[in-house]
Amino acid sequence: MPVIYRLSKFFSRMRLCRNVTDLEVRRAKNILKANLLLQLDGTTPVCEDIGRQILCYGRRIPLAELDQRIEVCNNARCLS
């Protein structure tokens, strides 16, 4: 891998540590929501998700609440 390519990747990652655009946050939220829904494609993954939520939170979190929690995130919250 050329050094220039590695340096450009390094600096783009460093920029994300200090500055995140609205587009990047919106894209990340959409990807997260899609992945959350895609992992629930059968009865076994749904049961695993229920168990994980009960162990972590003590209750089942509805998809609407998860969506609301994701939507609350913005640039300022990502960098804090």
PDB file of C-alpha atoms in Angstrom:
ATOM      1  CA  MET A   1       0.000   0.000   0.000  1.00  0.00           C
ATOM      2  CA  PRO A   2       1.521   3.347  -0.999  1.00  0.00           C
ATOM      3  CA  VAL A   3       2.557   5.719   1.767  1.00  0.00           C
ATOM      4  CA  ILE A   4       0.448   8.559   0.326  1.00  0.00           C
ATOM      5  CA  TYR A   5      -2.682   6.397   0.503  1.00  0.00           C
ATOM      6  CA  ARG A   6      -1.986   5.432   4.128  1.00  0.00           C
ATOM      7  CA  LEU A   7      -1.338   9.050   5.076  1.00  0.00           C
ATOM      8  CA  SER A   8      -4.576  10.220   3.460  1.00  0.00           C
ATOM      9  CA  LYS A   9      -6.511   7.536   5.368  1.00  0.00           C
ATOM     10  CA  PHE A  10      -4.778   8.536   8.596  1.00  0.00           C
ATOM     11  CA  PHE A  11      -5.624  12.223   8.192  1.00  0.00           C
ATOM     12  CA  SER A  12      -9.229  11.512   7.238  1.00  0.00           C
ATOM     13  CA  ARG A  13      -9.623   9.432  10.421  1.00  0.00           C
ATOM     14  CA  MET A  14      -7.997  12.167  12.490  1.00  0.00           C
ATOM     15  CA  ARG A  15     -10.471  14.684  11.045  1.00  0.00           C
ATOM     16  CA  LEU A  16     -13.343  12.512  12.325  1.00  0.00           C
ATOM     17  CA  CYS A  17     -11.922  12.894  15.842  1.00  0.00           C
ATOM     18  CA  ARG A  18     -12.375  16.663  15.696  1.00  0.00           C
ATOM     19  CA  ASN A  19     -15.013  17.429  13.089  1.00  0.00           C
ATOM     20  CA  VAL A  20     -18.040  15.463  11.912  1.00  0.00           C
ATOM     21  CA  THR A  21     -20.416  16.775   9.263  1.00  0.00           C
ATOM     22  CA  ASP A  22     -24.200  16.524   9.337  1.00  0.00           C
ATOM     23  CA  LEU A  23     -24.055  14.229   6.331  1.00  0.00           C
ATOM     24  CA  GLU A  24     -21.678  11.809   8.073  1.00  0.00           C
ATOM     25  CA  VAL A  25     -23.861  11.685  11.188  1.00  0.00           C
ATOM     26  CA  ARG A  26     -27.025  11.123   9.142  1.00  0.00           C
ATOM     27  CA  ARG A  27     -25.300   8.400   7.118  1.00  0.00           C
ATOM     28  CA  ALA A  28     -24.042   6.675  10.283  1.00  0.00           C
ATOM     29  CA  LYS A  29     -27.520   6.798  11.831  1.00  0.00           C
ATOM     30  CA  ASN A  30     -29.071   5.278   8.702  1.00  0.00           C
ATOM     31  CA  ILE A  31     -26.477   2.495   8.614  1.00  0.00           C
ATOM     32  CA  LEU A  32     -26.999   1.761  12.314  1.00  0.00           C
ATOM     33  CA  LYS A  33     -30.785   1.573  11.902  1.00  0.00           C
ATOM     34  CA  ALA A  34     -30.471  -0.687   8.860  1.00  0.00           C
ATOM     35  CA  ASN A  35     -28.079  -3.023  10.684  1.00  0.00           C
ATOM     36  CA  LEU A  36     -30.346  -3.180  13.724  1.00  0.00           C
ATOM     37  CA  LEU A  37     -33.275  -4.225  11.544  1.00  0.00           C
ATOM     38  CA  LEU A  38     -31.318  -6.599   9.322  1.00  0.00           C
ATOM     39  CA  GLN A  39     -29.995  -8.568  12.285  1.00  0.00           C
ATOM     40  CA  LEU A  40     -33.570  -9.437  13.308  1.00  0.00           C
ATOM     41  CA  ASP A  41     -34.255 -11.656  10.286  1.00  0.00           C
ATOM     42  CA  GLY A  42     -35.402 -14.790  12.105  1.00  0.00           C
ATOM     43  CA  THR A  43     -36.674 -16.155  15.384  1.00  0.00           C
ATOM     44  CA  THR A  44     -33.232 -17.039  16.761  1.00  0.00           C
ATOM     45  CA  PRO A  45     -31.728 -13.546  16.270  1.00  0.00           C
ATOM     46  CA  VAL A  46     -34.872 -11.987  17.760  1.00  0.00           C
ATOM     47  CA  CYS A  47     -34.571 -14.208  20.853  1.00  0.00           C
ATOM     48  CA  GLU A  48     -30.872 -13.356  21.170  1.00  0.00           C
ATOM     49  CA  ASP A  49     -31.720  -9.656  20.913  1.00  0.00           C
ATOM     50  CA  ILE A  50     -34.406  -9.942  23.590  1.00  0.00           C
ATOM     51  CA  GLY A  51     -31.992 -11.764  25.900  1.00  0.00           C
ATOM     52  CA  ARG A  52     -29.210  -9.233  25.340  1.00  0.00           C
ATOM     53  CA  GLN A  53     -31.547  -6.310  26.021  1.00  0.00           C
ATOM     54  CA  ILE A  54     -32.897  -7.895  29.189  1.00  0.00           C
ATOM     55  CA  LEU A  55     -29.372  -8.583  30.453  1.00  0.00           C
ATOM     56  CA  CYS A  56     -28.137  -5.072  29.600  1.00  0.00           C
ATOM     57  CA  TYR A  57     -31.176  -2.915  30.339  1.00  0.00           C
ATOM     58  CA  GLY A  58     -33.449  -5.107  32.445  1.00  0.00           C
ATOM     59  CA  ARG A  59     -36.237  -4.767  29.865  1.00  0.00           C
ATOM     60  CA  ARG A  60     -37.013  -5.097  26.183  1.00  0.00           C
ATOM     61  CA  ILE A  61     -36.506  -1.846  24.283  1.00  0.00           C
ATOM     62  CA  PRO A  62     -39.039  -1.383  21.454  1.00  0.00           C
ATOM     63  CA  LEU A  63     -37.743  -0.508  17.996  1.00  0.00           C
ATOM     64  CA  ALA A  64     -39.513   2.857  18.158  1.00  0.00           C
ATOM     65  CA  GLU A  65     -37.533   3.770  21.286  1.00  0.00           C
ATOM     66  CA  LEU A  66     -34.266   2.630  19.705  1.00  0.00           C
ATOM     67  CA  ASP A  67     -35.057   4.758  16.666  1.00  0.00           C
ATOM     68  CA  GLN A  68     -35.788   7.743  18.909  1.00  0.00           C
ATOM     69  CA  ARG A  69     -32.500   7.277  20.797  1.00  0.00           C
ATOM     70  CA  ILE A  70     -30.565   7.151  17.528  1.00  0.00           C
ATOM     71  CA  GLU A  71     -32.314  10.252  16.151  1.00  0.00           C
ATOM     72  CA  VAL A  72     -31.325  12.299  19.219  1.00  0.00           C
ATOM     73  CA  CYS A  73     -27.646  12.061  18.197  1.00  0.00           C
ATOM     74  CA  ASN A  74     -26.157  15.030  16.372  1.00  0.00           C
ATOM     75  CA  ASN A  75     -22.715  16.473  15.592  1.00  0.00           C
ATOM     76  CA  ALA A  76     -22.211  18.042  19.003  1.00  0.00           C
ATOM     77  CA  ARG A  77     -23.222  14.876  20.813  1.00  0.00           C
ATOM     78  CA  CYS A  78     -20.920  12.735  18.675  1.00  0.00           C
ATOM     79  CA  LEU A  79     -17.901  14.838  19.562  1.00  0.00           C
ATOM     80  CA  SER A  80     -18.595  15.150  23.301  1.00  0.00           C
TER      81      SER A  80
END
